mmCIF file of C-alpha atoms in Angstrom:
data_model
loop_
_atom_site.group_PDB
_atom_site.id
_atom_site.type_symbol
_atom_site.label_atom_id
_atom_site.label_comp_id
_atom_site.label_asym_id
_atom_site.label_seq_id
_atom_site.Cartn_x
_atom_site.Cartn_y
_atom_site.Cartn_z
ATOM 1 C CA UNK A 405 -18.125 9.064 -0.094
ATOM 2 C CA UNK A 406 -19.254 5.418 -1.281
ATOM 3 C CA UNK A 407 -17.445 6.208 -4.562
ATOM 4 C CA UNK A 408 -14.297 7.665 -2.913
ATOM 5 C CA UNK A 409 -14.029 4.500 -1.166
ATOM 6 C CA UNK A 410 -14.448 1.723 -4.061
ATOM 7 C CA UNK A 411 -11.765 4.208 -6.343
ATOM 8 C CA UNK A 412 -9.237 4.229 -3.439
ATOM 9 C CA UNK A 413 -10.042 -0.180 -3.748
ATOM 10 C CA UNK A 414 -9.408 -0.176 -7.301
ATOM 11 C CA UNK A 415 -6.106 2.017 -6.794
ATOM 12 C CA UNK A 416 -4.978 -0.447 -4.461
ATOM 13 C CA UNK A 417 -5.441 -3.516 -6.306
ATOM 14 C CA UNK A 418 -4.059 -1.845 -9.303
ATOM 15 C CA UNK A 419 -0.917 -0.347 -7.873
ATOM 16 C CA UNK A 420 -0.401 -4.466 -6.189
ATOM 17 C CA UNK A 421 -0.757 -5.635 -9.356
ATOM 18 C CA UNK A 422 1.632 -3.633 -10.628
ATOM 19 C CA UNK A 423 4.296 -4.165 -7.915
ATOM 20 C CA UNK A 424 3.820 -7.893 -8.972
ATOM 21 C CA UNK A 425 4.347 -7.138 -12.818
ATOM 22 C CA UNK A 426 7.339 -5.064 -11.691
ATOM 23 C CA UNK A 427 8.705 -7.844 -10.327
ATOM 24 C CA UNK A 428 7.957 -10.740 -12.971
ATOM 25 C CA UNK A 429 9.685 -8.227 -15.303
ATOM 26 C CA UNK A 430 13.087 -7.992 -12.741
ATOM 27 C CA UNK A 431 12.644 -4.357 -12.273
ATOM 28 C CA UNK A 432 15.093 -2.209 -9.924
ATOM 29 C CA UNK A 433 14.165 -2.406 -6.537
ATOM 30 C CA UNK A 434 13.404 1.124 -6.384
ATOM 31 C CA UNK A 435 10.121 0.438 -7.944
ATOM 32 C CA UNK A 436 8.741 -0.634 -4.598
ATOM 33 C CA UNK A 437 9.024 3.184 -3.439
ATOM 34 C CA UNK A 438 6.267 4.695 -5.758
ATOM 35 C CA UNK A 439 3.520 1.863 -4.838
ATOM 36 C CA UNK A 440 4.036 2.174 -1.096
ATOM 37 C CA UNK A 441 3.877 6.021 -1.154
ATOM 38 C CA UNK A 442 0.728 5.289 -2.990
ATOM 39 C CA UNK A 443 -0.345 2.661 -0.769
ATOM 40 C CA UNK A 444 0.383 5.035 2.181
ATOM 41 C CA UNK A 445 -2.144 7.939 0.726
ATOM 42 C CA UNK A 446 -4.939 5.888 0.197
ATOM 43 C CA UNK A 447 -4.340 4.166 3.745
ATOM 44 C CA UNK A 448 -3.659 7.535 5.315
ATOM 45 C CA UNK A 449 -7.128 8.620 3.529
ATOM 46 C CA UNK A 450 -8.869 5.791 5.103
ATOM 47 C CA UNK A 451 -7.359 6.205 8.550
ATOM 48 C CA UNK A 452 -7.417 9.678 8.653
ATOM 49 C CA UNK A 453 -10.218 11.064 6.544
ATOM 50 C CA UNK A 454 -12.881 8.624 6.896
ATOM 51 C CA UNK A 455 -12.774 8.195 10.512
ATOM 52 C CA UNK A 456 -14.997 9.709 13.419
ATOM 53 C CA UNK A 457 -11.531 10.913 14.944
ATOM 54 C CA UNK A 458 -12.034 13.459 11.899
ATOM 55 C CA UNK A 459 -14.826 15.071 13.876
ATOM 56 C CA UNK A 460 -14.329 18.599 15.190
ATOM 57 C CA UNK A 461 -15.746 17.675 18.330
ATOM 58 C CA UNK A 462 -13.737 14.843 18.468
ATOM 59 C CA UNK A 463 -10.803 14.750 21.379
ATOM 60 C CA UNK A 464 -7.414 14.986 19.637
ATOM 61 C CA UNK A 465 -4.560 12.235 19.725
ATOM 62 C CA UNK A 466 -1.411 12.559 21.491
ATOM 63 C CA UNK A 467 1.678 13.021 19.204
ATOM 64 C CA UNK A 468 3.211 10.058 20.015
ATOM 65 C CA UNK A 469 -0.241 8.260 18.975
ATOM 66 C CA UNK A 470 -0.567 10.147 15.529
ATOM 67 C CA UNK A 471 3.697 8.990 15.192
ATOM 68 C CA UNK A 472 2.606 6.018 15.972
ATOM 69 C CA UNK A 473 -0.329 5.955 13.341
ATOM 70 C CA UNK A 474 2.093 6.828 10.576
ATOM 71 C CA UNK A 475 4.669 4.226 11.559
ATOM 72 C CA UNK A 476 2.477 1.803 11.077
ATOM 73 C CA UNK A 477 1.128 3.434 7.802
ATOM 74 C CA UNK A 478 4.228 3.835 6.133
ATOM 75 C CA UNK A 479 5.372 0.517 7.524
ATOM 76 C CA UNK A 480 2.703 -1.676 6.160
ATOM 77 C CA UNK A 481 2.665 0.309 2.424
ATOM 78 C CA UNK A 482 6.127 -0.352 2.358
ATOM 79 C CA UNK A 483 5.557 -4.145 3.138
ATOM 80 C CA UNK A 484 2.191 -4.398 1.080
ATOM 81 C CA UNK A 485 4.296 -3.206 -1.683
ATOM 82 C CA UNK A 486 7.422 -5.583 -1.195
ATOM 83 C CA UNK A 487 6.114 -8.588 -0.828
ATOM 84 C CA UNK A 488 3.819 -7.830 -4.300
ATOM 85 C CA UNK A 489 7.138 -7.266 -5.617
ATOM 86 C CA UNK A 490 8.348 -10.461 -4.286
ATOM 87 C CA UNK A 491 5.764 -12.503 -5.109
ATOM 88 C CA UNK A 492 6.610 -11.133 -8.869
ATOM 89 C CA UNK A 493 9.976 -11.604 -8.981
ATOM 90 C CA UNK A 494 10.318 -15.178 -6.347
ATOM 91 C CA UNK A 495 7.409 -16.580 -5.986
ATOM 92 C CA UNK A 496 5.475 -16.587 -9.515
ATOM 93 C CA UNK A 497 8.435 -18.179 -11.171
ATOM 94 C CA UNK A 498 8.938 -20.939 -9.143
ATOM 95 C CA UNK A 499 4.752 -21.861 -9.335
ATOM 96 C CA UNK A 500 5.124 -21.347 -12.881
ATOM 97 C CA UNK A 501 7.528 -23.929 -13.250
ATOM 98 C CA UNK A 502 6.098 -25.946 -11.336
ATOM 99 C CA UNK A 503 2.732 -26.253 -12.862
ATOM 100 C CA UNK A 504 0.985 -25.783 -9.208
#
């Protein structure tokens, strides 16, 4: 389990730092789409899989709770994975040239 959880860490930070060198390089924006789908599995792992709502015994969530759970899921991989691009393509640059 300890292992599961520092590979999905390293996935993370790599797939970020890829978003960023995606957007340093002025990549199509449809880059973003692959990083936040895989920014969304290894959240919905930790969310879903890892949690003691995983229990059998466990009540189950409403609908409209697990909806909302995936809202936000998708909704902050999608975001995570933006502003990494963002950062690439705006924000680098202009530190960069200015030697902060």
């Amino acid at each position: 389990m300890f292992g599961i959880r520092i590979l999905s860490v390293l996935t993370a930070y790599t797939v970020v730092l890829l978003e960023i060198y995606a957007g340093a390089a002025q990549g199509p924006q449809w880059w973003i789409y692959p990083g936040a789908l895989v920014i969304a599995l290894l959240l919905a792992l930790s969310t879903f899989a890892f949690s003691p709502v995983a229990d059998k015994d466990a009540a189950k969530p409403s609908l409209g709770a697990v909806a909302f759970q995936w809202v936000l899921v998708l909704g902050s991989s999608y975001a995570m994975a933006w502003f990494a691009n963002y950062m690439g393509r705006v924000l680098l640059p202009g530190v960069i040239e200015t030697g902060a």
